[in-house]
Short mmCIF file of C-alpha atoms in Angstrom, two decimals:
data_model
loop_
_atom_site.label_atom_id
_atom_site.label_comp_id
_atom_site.label_asym_id
_atom_site.label_seq_id
_atom_site.Cartn_x
_atom_site.Cartn_y
_atom_site.Cartn_z
CA MET A 1 121.25 224.29 42.45
CA MET A 2 118.57 226.29 40.61
CA GLU A 3 117.34 224.62 37.65
CA ALA A 4 118.65 227.07 35.09
CA ASP A 5 122.39 226.41 36.40
CA LEU A 6 121.84 222.71 35.96
CA LYS A 7 120.33 223.13 32.32
CA ALA A 8 123.23 225.34 31.75
CA GLN A 9 125.89 222.80 32.93
CA ALA A 10 123.70 219.85 30.86
CA ALA A 11 124.19 222.07 27.53
CA THR A 12 128.03 222.86 28.32
CA ALA A 13 128.30 219.02 28.84
CA MET A 14 126.82 218.59 25.32
CA GLY A 15 129.72 220.32 24.08
CA LEU A 16 132.08 217.92 26.03
CA LEU A 17 130.16 215.17 24.21
CA CYS A 18 130.93 216.93 20.50
CA GLY A 19 134.74 216.75 21.95
CA ILE A 20 134.47 213.08 22.64
CA SER A 21 132.71 212.25 19.30
CA ARG A 22 135.81 213.60 17.10
CA ALA A 23 138.23 212.07 19.77
CA SER A 24 140.81 211.16 17.16
CA LEU A 25 144.39 210.73 19.26
CA PRO A 26 143.28 207.29 20.83
CA LEU A 27 142.66 205.98 17.48
CA GLU A 28 145.91 207.52 15.94
CA PHE A 29 147.81 206.06 18.93
CA ILE A 30 146.55 202.62 18.29
CA ASP A 31 147.36 202.68 14.89
CA LEU A 32 150.89 203.34 15.69
CA ALA A 33 150.92 200.68 18.10
CA LEU A 34 149.59 198.26 15.39
CA ARG A 35 152.24 199.34 12.88
CA THR A 36 154.88 198.72 15.52
CA ILE A 37 153.57 195.18 16.18
CA GLN A 38 153.50 194.61 12.47
CA GLU A 39 157.14 196.02 12.01
CA THR A 40 158.46 194.17 14.72
CA ASP A 41 156.88 190.96 13.78
CA SER A 42 158.24 191.23 10.29
CA ALA A 43 161.94 191.93 11.88
CA ILE A 44 161.86 188.24 13.92
CA ARG A 45 163.32 185.35 12.39
CA PRO A 46 164.81 182.42 14.16
CA GLN A 47 168.39 182.65 12.67
CA VAL A 48 168.65 186.24 13.49
CA GLN A 49 169.48 188.08 16.93
CA PRO A 50 165.86 189.64 17.60
CA ASP A 51 167.74 193.18 19.23
CA ALA A 52 166.02 195.33 16.50
CA ALA A 53 162.72 193.57 17.13
CA VAL A 54 163.34 194.66 21.01
CA GLN A 55 163.98 198.02 20.33
CA ARG A 56 161.12 198.31 18.20
CA LEU A 57 158.65 197.16 21.29
CA THR A 58 160.58 198.76 24.39
CA SER A 59 161.17 202.43 22.45
CA SER A 60 157.81 202.54 21.14
CA HIS A 61 155.29 204.35 23.66
CA SER A 62 152.01 204.44 21.46
CA LEU A 63 150.20 201.59 23.72
CA ALA A 64 150.95 203.64 26.60
CA PHE A 65 149.73 207.08 24.91
CA ALA A 66 146.40 204.98 23.59
CA THR A 67 145.50 203.81 27.03
CA ARG A 68 146.17 207.37 28.29
CA GLU A 69 144.16 209.05 26.17
CA VAL A 70 141.17 206.34 26.73
CA ALA A 71 141.68 206.76 30.21
CA GLU A 72 141.04 210.57 29.96
CA LEU A 73 138.05 209.99 27.40
CA GLU A 74 136.71 207.58 30.13
CA LEU A 75 136.76 210.54 32.60
CA SER A 76 135.36 212.85 29.99
CA VAL A 77 132.48 210.62 29.51
CA GLU A 78 132.00 210.23 32.76
CA ALA A 79 131.86 213.87 33.72
CA ALA A 80 129.64 214.67 30.68
CA ILE A 81 126.76 211.98 31.44
CA THR A 82 126.75 212.86 35.20
CA VAL A 83 125.97 216.57 34.60
CA VAL A 84 123.21 216.05 31.91
CA SER A 85 121.97 213.02 34.06
CA ARG A 86 121.98 215.75 37.24
CA TRP A 87 119.55 217.86 35.16
CA LEU A 88 117.64 215.17 33.33
CA ASP A 89 116.99 212.37 36.00
CA PRO A 90 114.42 214.41 37.85
CA LYS A 91 112.20 214.73 34.79
CA VAL A 92 112.50 211.04 33.53
CA ASP A 93 109.05 210.30 34.17
CA GLY A 94 107.73 212.44 31.99
CA LEU A 95 110.05 212.09 28.87
CA GLN A 96 108.75 210.25 26.19
CA GLY A 97 109.60 209.33 22.83
CA LEU A 98 112.41 208.93 20.56
CA PRO A 99 114.83 211.80 21.86
CA ALA A 100 114.50 210.47 25.52
CA ASN A 101 114.95 206.76 24.17
CA ALA A 102 117.99 207.82 22.25
CA TRP A 103 119.66 209.42 24.89
CA ARG A 104 119.45 206.20 27.46
CA VAL A 105 120.53 204.14 24.56
CA GLN A 106 123.17 205.95 23.25
CA SER A 107 124.67 207.41 26.51
CA ASP A 108 124.57 203.75 28.05
CA GLU A 109 126.55 202.28 24.65
CA LEU A 110 128.94 205.37 25.09
CA VAL A 111 130.20 204.36 28.65
CA ALA A 112 130.05 200.38 27.76
CA ALA A 113 132.21 201.19 24.43
CA VAL A 114 134.89 203.40 26.38
CA ALA A 115 135.13 200.65 29.13
CA ASN A 116 135.45 198.06 26.72
CA ALA A 117 138.53 200.23 24.73
CA GLY A 118 140.59 200.55 28.29
CA GLU A 119 140.43 196.81 28.69
CA MET A 120 141.21 195.93 25.54
CA LEU A 121 144.31 198.09 25.68
CA GLU A 122 145.29 196.61 28.95
CA ALA A 123 144.76 193.27 27.71
CA ALA A 124 146.59 194.54 24.72
CA ALA A 125 150.04 195.72 27.40
CA MET A 126 149.69 192.03 28.75
CA HIS A 127 150.73 190.29 25.36
CA TRP A 128 152.72 193.30 24.28
CA TYR A 129 155.13 193.26 27.35
CA TYR A 130 155.02 189.07 27.29
CA ALA A 131 156.20 188.95 23.76
CA SER A 132 159.02 191.87 24.87
CA GLY A 133 160.29 189.65 27.80
CA VAL A 134 160.46 186.83 25.44
CA LEU A 135 162.37 188.69 22.67
CA ASP A 136 164.48 189.75 25.56
CA VAL A 137 165.51 186.55 26.63
CA ILE A 138 166.11 185.36 22.87
CA VAL A 139 168.73 187.92 22.87
CA THR A 140 170.41 187.39 25.99
CA CYS A 141 170.60 184.11 25.47
CA TRP A 142 171.71 183.96 21.75
CA PHE A 143 175.47 183.28 22.62
CA ASN A 144 174.55 180.56 24.64
CA HIS A 145 174.14 177.98 21.67
CA ILE A 146 170.58 177.33 22.44
CA PRO A 147 168.94 174.84 20.00
CA LEU A 148 167.48 176.05 17.00
CA ASN A 149 164.36 174.49 17.85
CA VAL A 150 164.04 175.96 21.02
CA ARG A 151 164.87 179.27 19.66
CA GLU A 152 161.99 178.66 16.89
CA ALA A 153 159.82 177.57 19.70
CA TRP A 154 160.49 181.08 21.74
CA VAL A 155 159.99 182.87 18.10
CA GLN A 156 156.56 181.25 17.86
CA ASP A 157 155.42 182.16 21.15
CA ALA A 158 156.68 185.64 20.74
CA ARG A 159 155.02 186.35 17.72
CA THR A 160 151.86 184.60 19.08
CA SER A 161 151.50 186.88 21.72
CA LEU A 162 152.06 189.95 19.08
CA ALA A 163 148.95 188.61 17.48
CA SER A 164 147.08 188.87 20.62
CA ALA A 165 147.99 192.13 21.26
CA ARG A 166 147.34 192.90 17.58
CA ASP A 167 143.75 191.37 18.11
CA ARG A 168 143.21 193.38 21.12
CA LEU A 169 144.29 196.25 19.76
CA SER A 170 142.01 195.90 16.69
CA ASP A 171 139.35 195.54 19.43
CA ALA A 172 139.98 198.62 21.36
CA HIS A 173 140.07 200.58 17.89
CA ALA A 174 136.70 199.40 17.02
CA SER A 175 135.30 200.22 20.36
CA VAL A 176 136.76 203.78 20.29
CA SER A 177 135.17 204.28 17.01
CA LYS A 178 131.87 202.93 18.34
CA ALA A 179 132.25 205.36 21.25
CA CYS A 180 132.86 208.26 18.87
CA ALA A 181 129.46 207.38 17.16
CA ALA A 182 127.35 207.08 20.33
CA ALA A 183 128.68 210.35 21.82
CA THR A 184 127.51 211.80 18.32
CA GLY A 185 124.16 210.12 19.24
CA ALA A 186 123.78 211.11 22.54
CA ARG A 187 124.50 214.56 21.80
CA ASP A 188 122.04 215.21 19.25
CA ALA A 189 119.56 213.38 21.41
CA GLY A 190 120.45 215.76 24.40
CA LYS A 191 120.10 218.78 22.48
CA ILE A 192 116.77 217.84 20.99
CA ILE A 193 116.10 217.64 24.84
CA LEU A 194 117.23 220.50 26.01
CA ASP A 195 115.19 222.35 23.09
CA LEU A 196 112.30 220.60 24.08
CA LEU A 197 112.71 221.50 27.75
#
């Protein structure tokens, strides 16, 4: 492929990085998932059948949507960096100074942040569905005269899982925000390099 074509593709990839830097949907869905967890936790009491809490968890698709958005973000990041690197790597020995170093650091940080966000969402989903399962057991066994101390232990188990899910979602939110900032840094450094070369 000709040099001009590679450079044109790299310029297009910079536009993709611009879009990544403004990615708001993953953050919005993560915020919705965090709100669902807060509402669910508030609805759980050992003396009250937690069918409303189960309904909140099972009817919310925010975590699934957040996971999908981050997976798409990861694909976009991979595509953008691959395209830019195809043009940039043959010139890497001749690149010196701040823009080249900034591109390397920011693009590496972008890849790591998006990957971490995906991992945190997977972990959040595990805790989310475990809590949902425990609450469902409580609902199913509600009229089986389960002792209150057992029910309280189950409720605590569900709450612990919800807290873990909340923590992982918060980590994912921070990672997506970090990825957006890194995408901005990578795009700015890449545009400078494009102008120089």
